[in-house]
C-alpha cells in the first residue's frame, strides 16, 4: 500500500461517532470498505469527500481577550495600553519660543522622552532661556538623555527647526477670560511668525499661546503657511481634563477612561459625551446625568480653576504634557487620531475657521481630519464654537 493511503473500516466510523461528530472526511487516496459504509449509514455519519475547507480562526488581540474574560468572571479591570509606534523618529531640532512654565516643562519632557536631538529655547527675558537650557543639560547627568539644549533671546535661533512650539505671551490672571488676551498676544504671535516664516519655513508650528484658536488663526495668516503646518494645542489638554473629571466622579483611574473634547479652547468647548467610555462602557453605566454634566463643566472651567488658585499665572504642567502628545504624534511615536486645532475646510460642515477636531498627524503636520460620528447636539456645539471664534476675530 502506498504511503498516506488509509483503509477506512467500521471501527473508524464508530470512533468518529464516539467523538460526537456527524461528518467524516474521506480523502481521495482513502479506501472505504463496504462495512464502513454500512456502519456510517446505520449511525447517521455522513462520509464527505475531502479536503473539507475549514473556516479561518478569528484572532483577537490579547488585551481585548483579557478584558472580555475580566468582564465575565470578575469586576476587576485592566486598562489597555495606549497604542505606541515602535518606528518613531526623533525630531532633529525642536524650538520652544517661550521658556516660562509651559516651555520649560515641554523641554524637560521632550528631553526625557528622547523626542529631539536638539532643543532650542527662546525668551525675551534676559537669561531665562539660557538658564533653563543649562538646567536641562545638567539633568542629563542623571537622566542620561542624549538631547542637548541651548537658549537665548534672539528669535533667529529658530533657524532650521523641524518643529516650533510657541508658548510666548501674556498668561491669564484671575478674572480674565482667554479672549481678553487677543490684542496683547496678537503682537507676540506676529513677531514670532515673521521669524518662523523667514528662518524655518518648513517647520510644523504648534501654537499654545492663548486665546489658542484665535492665535492659531493669526499664526496662519502671518506666516502664510498651509493649514497642514500650523496646529493649535488645546484638544489634548481639554480632553485630559475631561478624562480626569470622569475618573474622579466614577472612582476609577484616568487610565480607565477614554474621552475626547473638541470645539474651542474656551467656553464653547465641546466634550464629546456620546463617545466617552469608562472601562470600555458608556458613561451612564457609572454616572448619572447630573454627574456627567458636572464633569463637562469641570473640563470647560479647568484652566480657570488653576488661574484662580495660582493668581499670578495659568497652568504649566498639563499643557506641557498635552503639547508633547502632539509632538509624539508628529514624530510617529503615537498613532491614531488626536484632537488638535486646525483650519477647517469643509470638515463637519465648517470652513474658514480654526477649531479643535480629531486629526491624524505626521512629520509634515496635519495629514487628515477624522470626521467622527457625533450627535446632533455635539455638531451644533461645534458650529456654535466656530461662530464664536469668528465673532471674536471680528469676522
Coordinates of C-alpha atoms in Angstrom, one line a residue:
X1 CA 0.0 0.0 0.0
X2 CA 1.4 3.4 -0.9
X3 CA 2.3 6.0 1.8
X4 CA -0.6 8.1 3.0
X5 CA -3.3 5.8 1.9
X6 CA -5.8 4.7 4.6
X7 CA -8.3 1.9 4.7
X8 CA -11.4 3.2 6.4
X9 CA -13.2 0.4 8.3
X10 CA -16.2 0.3 10.5
X11 CA -14.1 0.9 13.6
X12 CA -13.1 4.3 12.2
X13 CA -16.7 5.3 11.7
X14 CA -17.6 4.2 15.2
X15 CA -14.7 6.2 16.6
X16 CA -16.0 9.3 14.7
X17 CA -19.4 8.7 16.3
X18 CA -17.9 8.4 19.7
X19 CA -16.3 11.8 19.4
X20 CA -19.8 13.3 18.8
X21 CA -19.2 14.1 15.1
X22 CA -21.7 13.6 12.3
X23 CA -19.3 14.1 9.4
X24 CA -16.2 12.1 8.4
X25 CA -13.7 13.4 5.9
X26 CA -12.7 11.0 3.2
X27 CA -9.5 11.9 1.3
X28 CA -9.1 11.0 -2.4
X29 CA -6.5 8.3 -1.5
X30 CA -8.6 6.7 1.2
X31 CA -10.2 3.2 0.6
X32 CA -13.6 2.9 2.3
X33 CA -14.8 -0.7 3.0
X34 CA -18.3 -1.8 2.5
X35 CA -18.6 -2.4 6.2
X36 CA -17.6 1.2 6.9
X37 CA -20.3 2.5 4.5
X38 CA -22.9 0.2 6.2
X39 CA -21.8 1.4 9.7
X40 CA -21.9 5.0 8.6
X41 CA -25.5 4.6 7.3
X42 CA -26.6 2.9 10.5
X43 CA -25.0 5.5 12.8
X44 CA -26.0 8.6 10.8
X45 CA -22.4 9.5 9.9
X46 CA -22.0 11.4 6.6
X47 CA -18.9 10.4 4.6
X48 CA -17.8 13.6 2.9
X49 CA -15.1 13.8 0.2
X50 CA -12.2 15.9 1.4
X51 CA -10.3 18.0 1.9
X52 CA -13.0 20.0 3.6
X53 CA -12.4 23.8 3.7
X54 CA -12.1 25.0 7.3
X55 CA -13.3 28.4 8.3
X56 CA -10.4 30.7 9.3
X57 CA -9.9 31.2 13.0
X58 CA -10.9 34.6 14.2
X59 CA -8.0 36.1 16.1
X60 CA -8.4 38.7 18.9
X61 CA -5.6 40.7 20.4
X62 CA -4.6 39.7 23.9
X63 CA -5.7 43.0 25.5
X64 CA -9.3 42.6 24.2
X65 CA -9.4 38.9 25.2
X66 CA -8.3 39.8 28.7
X67 CA -10.9 42.5 29.0
X68 CA -13.7 40.1 27.9
X69 CA -12.5 37.4 30.4
X70 CA -12.5 40.0 33.2
X71 CA -16.0 41.2 32.3
X72 CA -17.3 37.7 32.5
X73 CA -15.5 36.5 35.6
X74 CA -14.6 39.4 37.8
X75 CA -15.4 43.1 38.5
X76 CA -11.7 43.8 38.2
X77 CA -10.5 45.7 35.1
X78 CA -7.1 46.1 33.4
X79 CA -6.9 49.2 31.2
X80 CA -5.5 48.6 27.7
X81 CA -2.2 50.3 27.0
X82 CA -2.3 53.3 24.7
X83 CA -1.0 52.4 21.2
X84 CA 2.6 53.2 20.5
X85 CA 4.6 53.0 17.4
X86 CA 8.0 51.3 17.6
X87 CA 9.1 53.1 14.4
X88 CA 9.1 56.6 15.9
X89 CA 11.7 59.1 14.6
X90 CA 13.5 61.7 16.5
X91 CA 13.0 65.4 15.7
X92 CA 16.3 66.9 14.8
X93 CA 15.7 70.4 16.1
X94 CA 12.9 71.4 18.4
X95 CA 12.4 75.2 19.0
X96 CA 10.5 76.4 22.0
X97 CA 9.5 80.1 21.8
X98 CA 8.8 81.0 25.4
X99 CA 10.8 79.5 28.3
X100 CA 8.4 80.1 31.1
X101 CA 6.5 77.3 32.9
X102 CA 5.0 75.6 29.8
X103 CA 8.1 76.0 27.6
X104 CA 10.5 74.7 30.3
X105 CA 8.3 71.7 31.1
X106 CA 8.0 70.9 27.4
X107 CA 11.7 71.0 27.2
X108 CA 12.1 68.7 30.2
X109 CA 9.5 66.2 28.9
X110 CA 10.9 66.2 25.4
X111 CA 14.5 65.6 26.6
X112 CA 13.5 62.7 28.8
X113 CA 11.4 61.1 26.0
X114 CA 14.3 61.5 23.6
X115 CA 11.9 63.3 21.3
X116 CA 14.5 65.6 19.8
X117 CA 18.3 65.6 19.2
X118 CA 18.5 69.4 20.0
X119 CA 16.2 71.7 21.9
X120 CA 16.4 75.5 21.4
X121 CA 14.7 77.7 23.9
X122 CA 14.0 81.4 23.2
X123 CA 12.6 84.0 25.5
X124 CA 12.7 87.8 25.7
X125 CA 13.6 87.8 29.4
X126 CA 17.4 88.0 29.6
X127 CA 19.0 84.8 30.8
X128 CA 15.7 82.9 31.2
X129 CA 16.0 80.6 28.2
X130 CA 19.8 80.1 28.7
X131 CA 19.2 79.2 32.4
X132 CA 16.5 76.6 31.5
X133 CA 18.7 75.1 28.8
X134 CA 21.7 74.8 31.3
X135 CA 19.4 73.2 33.8
X136 CA 18.2 70.7 31.3
X137 CA 21.8 69.8 30.3
X138 CA 22.7 69.4 34.0
X139 CA 19.8 67.0 34.4
X140 CA 21.1 64.8 31.6
X141 CA 23.8 63.6 34.0
X142 CA 21.0 61.8 35.9
X143 CA 18.6 61.1 33.1
X144 CA 21.3 60.1 30.6
X145 CA 19.4 62.0 28.0
X146 CA 21.3 62.5 24.7
X147 CA 19.3 65.6 23.9
X148 CA 21.3 68.9 24.1
X149 CA 19.7 72.2 24.9
X150 CA 20.6 75.8 24.2
X151 CA 18.9 79.1 25.0
X152 CA 18.9 82.8 24.2
X153 CA 16.8 85.9 23.5
X154 CA 17.1 86.2 19.7
X155 CA 14.3 84.7 17.6
X156 CA 16.8 84.0 14.8
X157 CA 17.8 80.9 16.8
X158 CA 14.6 79.3 15.4
X159 CA 16.5 78.7 12.2
X160 CA 16.3 75.2 10.8
X161 CA 13.8 73.9 13.4
X162 CA 11.7 71.0 12.3
X163 CA 9.0 71.7 15.0
X164 CA 8.4 75.1 16.7
X165 CA 6.2 75.3 19.8
X166 CA 5.0 78.8 20.6
X167 CA 4.1 79.4 24.3
X168 CA 5.2 83.0 24.5
X169 CA 2.6 85.6 25.5
X170 CA 0.8 87.0 28.5
X171 CA -0.9 84.4 30.7
X172 CA -4.3 84.9 32.3
X173 CA -4.8 86.3 35.7
X174 CA -7.9 85.9 37.9
X175 CA -11.0 87.5 36.3
X176 CA -9.6 87.3 32.8
X177 CA -11.0 85.2 30.0
X178 CA -8.8 83.8 27.3
X179 CA -10.5 86.2 24.8
X180 CA -9.2 89.2 26.9
X181 CA -5.7 88.3 25.7
X182 CA -6.4 88.7 22.0
X183 CA -4.9 92.2 21.4
X184 CA -1.8 91.8 23.5
X185 CA -0.8 88.3 22.4
X186 CA -1.6 89.0 18.7
X187 CA 1.5 91.2 18.6
X188 CA 3.6 88.4 20.1
X189 CA 2.3 85.9 17.5
X190 CA 3.1 88.3 14.6
X191 CA 6.7 88.8 15.8
X192 CA 7.3 85.1 16.2
X193 CA 5.6 84.3 12.9
X194 CA 7.9 86.6 11.0
X195 CA 11.0 84.8 12.4
X196 CA 9.5 81.3 11.7
X197 CA 8.5 82.2 8.2
X198 CA 12.0 83.5 7.3
X199 CA 14.2 81.2 9.3
X200 CA 12.2 77.9 9.5
X201 CA 9.9 77.8 6.5
X202 CA 9.4 74.0 6.6
X203 CA 8.7 73.8 10.3
X204 CA 5.5 72.5 11.8
X205 CA 4.2 75.1 14.2
X206 CA 2.3 74.3 17.4
X207 CA 0.5 77.3 19.0
X208 CA 0.0 77.2 22.7
X209 CA -0.5 80.9 23.3
X210 CA -4.0 81.9 24.5
X211 CA -6.6 82.6 23.2
X212 CA -5.5 79.5 21.4
X213 CA -7.9 79.1 18.4
X214 CA -7.7 82.8 17.6
X215 CA -3.9 82.9 17.9
X216 CA -3.6 79.8 15.6
X217 CA -5.6 81.8 13.0
X218 CA -3.2 84.7 13.5
X219 CA -0.2 82.4 13.0
X220 CA -1.6 81.0 9.8
X221 CA -2.2 84.5 8.4
X222 CA 1.2 85.9 9.5
X223 CA 3.3 83.0 8.2
X224 CA 1.3 82.3 5.1
X225 CA 1.8 78.6 5.8
X226 CA -0.7 76.0 4.6
X227 CA -3.1 74.7 7.2
X228 CA -1.1 71.4 7.5
X229 CA 1.9 73.3 9.0
X230 CA 0.1 75.2 11.8
X231 CA -1.6 73.4 14.7
X232 CA -3.1 74.6 17.9
X233 CA -2.7 72.6 21.2
X234 CA -5.9 72.6 23.1
X235 CA -7.9 69.4 22.5
X236 CA -5.2 67.2 24.1
X237 CA -5.3 69.4 27.2
X238 CA -9.0 69.7 27.4
X239 CA -9.5 66.0 26.8
X240 CA -7.1 65.3 29.6
X241 CA -9.1 67.5 32.0
X242 CA -12.3 65.8 30.9
X243 CA -10.9 62.3 31.5
X244 CA -9.6 63.3 34.9
X245 CA -13.0 64.7 35.9
X246 CA -14.8 61.5 34.7
X247 CA -12.3 59.3 36.6
X248 CA -12.8 61.2 39.8
X249 CA -16.5 61.0 39.5
X250 CA -16.6 57.3 38.8
X251 CA -13.9 56.5 41.4
X252 CA -11.6 54.9 38.8
X253 CA -8.1 55.6 37.4
X254 CA -7.7 58.0 34.5
X255 CA -6.2 55.1 32.6
X256 CA -9.7 53.5 32.7
X257 CA -11.3 56.5 30.8
X258 CA -11.3 57.3 27.1
X259 CA -12.8 60.7 26.2
X260 CA -12.2 63.5 23.7
X261 CA -13.0 67.2 23.7
X262 CA -13.5 69.2 20.5
X263 CA -14.5 72.7 19.6
X264 CA -12.8 75.8 21.0
X265 CA -10.4 76.2 23.9
X266 CA -12.8 78.2 26.0
X267 CA -16.4 78.5 27.0
X268 CA -17.6 76.9 23.7
X269 CA -15.6 73.8 24.4
X270 CA -17.4 70.6 23.3
X271 CA -16.7 67.5 25.5
X272 CA -18.0 64.6 23.4
X273 CA -20.1 62.6 25.8
X274 CA -21.5 60.2 23.2
X275 CA -18.1 58.7 22.5
X276 CA -16.7 58.8 26.1
X277 CA -16.1 55.4 27.8
X278 CA -15.2 54.3 31.3
X279 CA -13.8 50.8 31.4
X280 CA -14.9 50.5 27.7
X281 CA -18.5 51.1 28.6
X282 CA -20.8 54.1 28.2
X283 CA -20.7 56.8 30.9
X284 CA -24.3 56.1 32.1
X285 CA -23.2 52.7 33.3
X286 CA -21.2 54.5 36.0
X287 CA -22.6 58.1 36.2
X288 CA -26.0 59.7 36.2
X289 CA -26.8 62.8 34.0
X290 CA -26.1 65.2 36.8
X291 CA -22.6 63.8 37.4
X292 CA -21.8 63.8 33.7
X293 CA -22.9 67.4 33.4
X294 CA -20.6 68.3 36.3
X295 CA -17.7 66.6 34.6
X296 CA -18.4 68.6 31.4
X297 CA -18.4 71.8 33.4
X298 CA -15.2 70.8 35.1
X299 CA -13.4 70.3 31.8
X300 CA -14.6 73.7 30.5
X301 CA -13.5 75.5 33.6
X302 CA -10.4 73.5 34.4
X303 CA -7.9 76.1 33.2
X304 CA -9.8 78.9 35.1
X305 CA -9.6 76.8 38.3
X306 CA -5.8 76.8 38.1
X307 CA -5.7 80.5 37.4
X308 CA -7.9 81.3 40.4
X309 CA -5.6 79.3 42.7
X310 CA -2.3 80.4 41.3
X311 CA -3.4 84.1 40.9
X312 CA -0.2 85.1 39.0
X313 CA -0.4 82.8 36.1
X314 CA -2.0 79.8 34.4
X315 CA -1.4 76.1 34.1
X316 CA 2.0 74.8 33.1
X317 CA 2.4 71.1 33.7
X318 CA -0.7 69.7 32.0
X319 CA -0.3 72.0 28.9
X320 CA 3.3 70.7 28.6
X321 CA 2.2 67.1 28.6
X322 CA -0.5 67.9 26.1
X323 CA 2.0 69.6 23.8
X324 CA 4.3 66.6 24.0
X325 CA 1.4 64.4 22.9
X326 CA 1.1 66.4 19.7
X327 CA 4.9 66.2 19.2
X328 CA 4.8 62.4 19.7
X329 CA 2.1 62.1 17.0
X330 CA 4.1 64.3 14.6
X331 CA 7.3 62.1 15.0
X332 CA 5.3 58.9 14.9
X333 CA 5.7 57.8 18.5
X334 CA 1.9 57.6 18.8
X335 CA -0.7 56.7 16.2
X336 CA -4.4 57.3 15.6
X337 CA -6.4 60.4 15.8
X338 CA -5.6 63.1 18.3
X339 CA -7.5 66.4 19.0
X340 CA -5.8 69.5 17.6
X341 CA -6.9 72.9 16.4
X342 CA -6.6 73.3 12.7
X343 CA -8.1 75.4 9.9
X344 CA -11.2 73.5 8.7
X345 CA -12.0 73.1 5.0
X346 CA -15.5 71.6 5.0
X347 CA -15.0 69.0 7.7
X348 CA -18.0 68.7 10.0
X349 CA -19.7 71.2 7.6
X350 CA -17.4 74.1 8.8
X351 CA -14.9 76.1 6.7
X352 CA -12.6 79.1 7.2
X353 CA -12.1 78.9 11.0
X354 CA -9.7 77.1 13.4
X355 CA -11.4 74.6 15.6
X356 CA -10.4 71.5 17.7
X357 CA -11.1 68.3 15.8
X358 CA -9.7 64.8 15.6
X359 CA -6.5 64.8 13.5
X360 CA -4.0 62.4 12.0
X361 CA -0.6 63.9 12.2
X362 CA 2.8 63.2 10.7
X363 CA 6.2 64.8 10.1
X364 CA 4.6 67.4 7.8
X365 CA 1.9 68.2 10.4
X366 CA -1.7 67.6 9.5
X367 CA -2.4 64.5 7.4
X368 CA -6.2 64.4 7.6
X369 CA -9.1 65.3 9.8
X370 CA -11.2 62.3 11.0
X371 CA -14.9 63.1 11.0
X372 CA -16.1 61.1 13.9
X373 CA -19.8 60.4 14.1
X374 CA -21.3 62.9 16.6
X375 CA -24.7 63.5 18.0
X376 CA -26.7 66.4 16.6
X377 CA -26.2 68.4 19.8
X378 CA -22.4 67.9 19.6
X379 CA -22.4 69.0 15.9
X380 CA -24.4 72.1 17.0
X381 CA -21.8 72.8 19.7
X382 CA -19.0 72.7 17.0
X383 CA -21.0 75.2 14.8
X384 CA -21.5 77.5 17.8
X385 CA -17.8 77.4 18.7
X386 CA -16.9 78.3 15.1
X387 CA -19.3 81.3 15.1
X388 CA -18.0 82.5 18.4
X389 CA -14.4 82.4 17.2
X390 CA -15.3 84.3 14.0
X391 CA -17.1 86.9 16.1
X392 CA -14.1 87.4 18.4
X393 CA -11.8 87.9 15.4
X394 CA -14.2 90.5 14.0
X395 CA -15.2 88.5 11.0

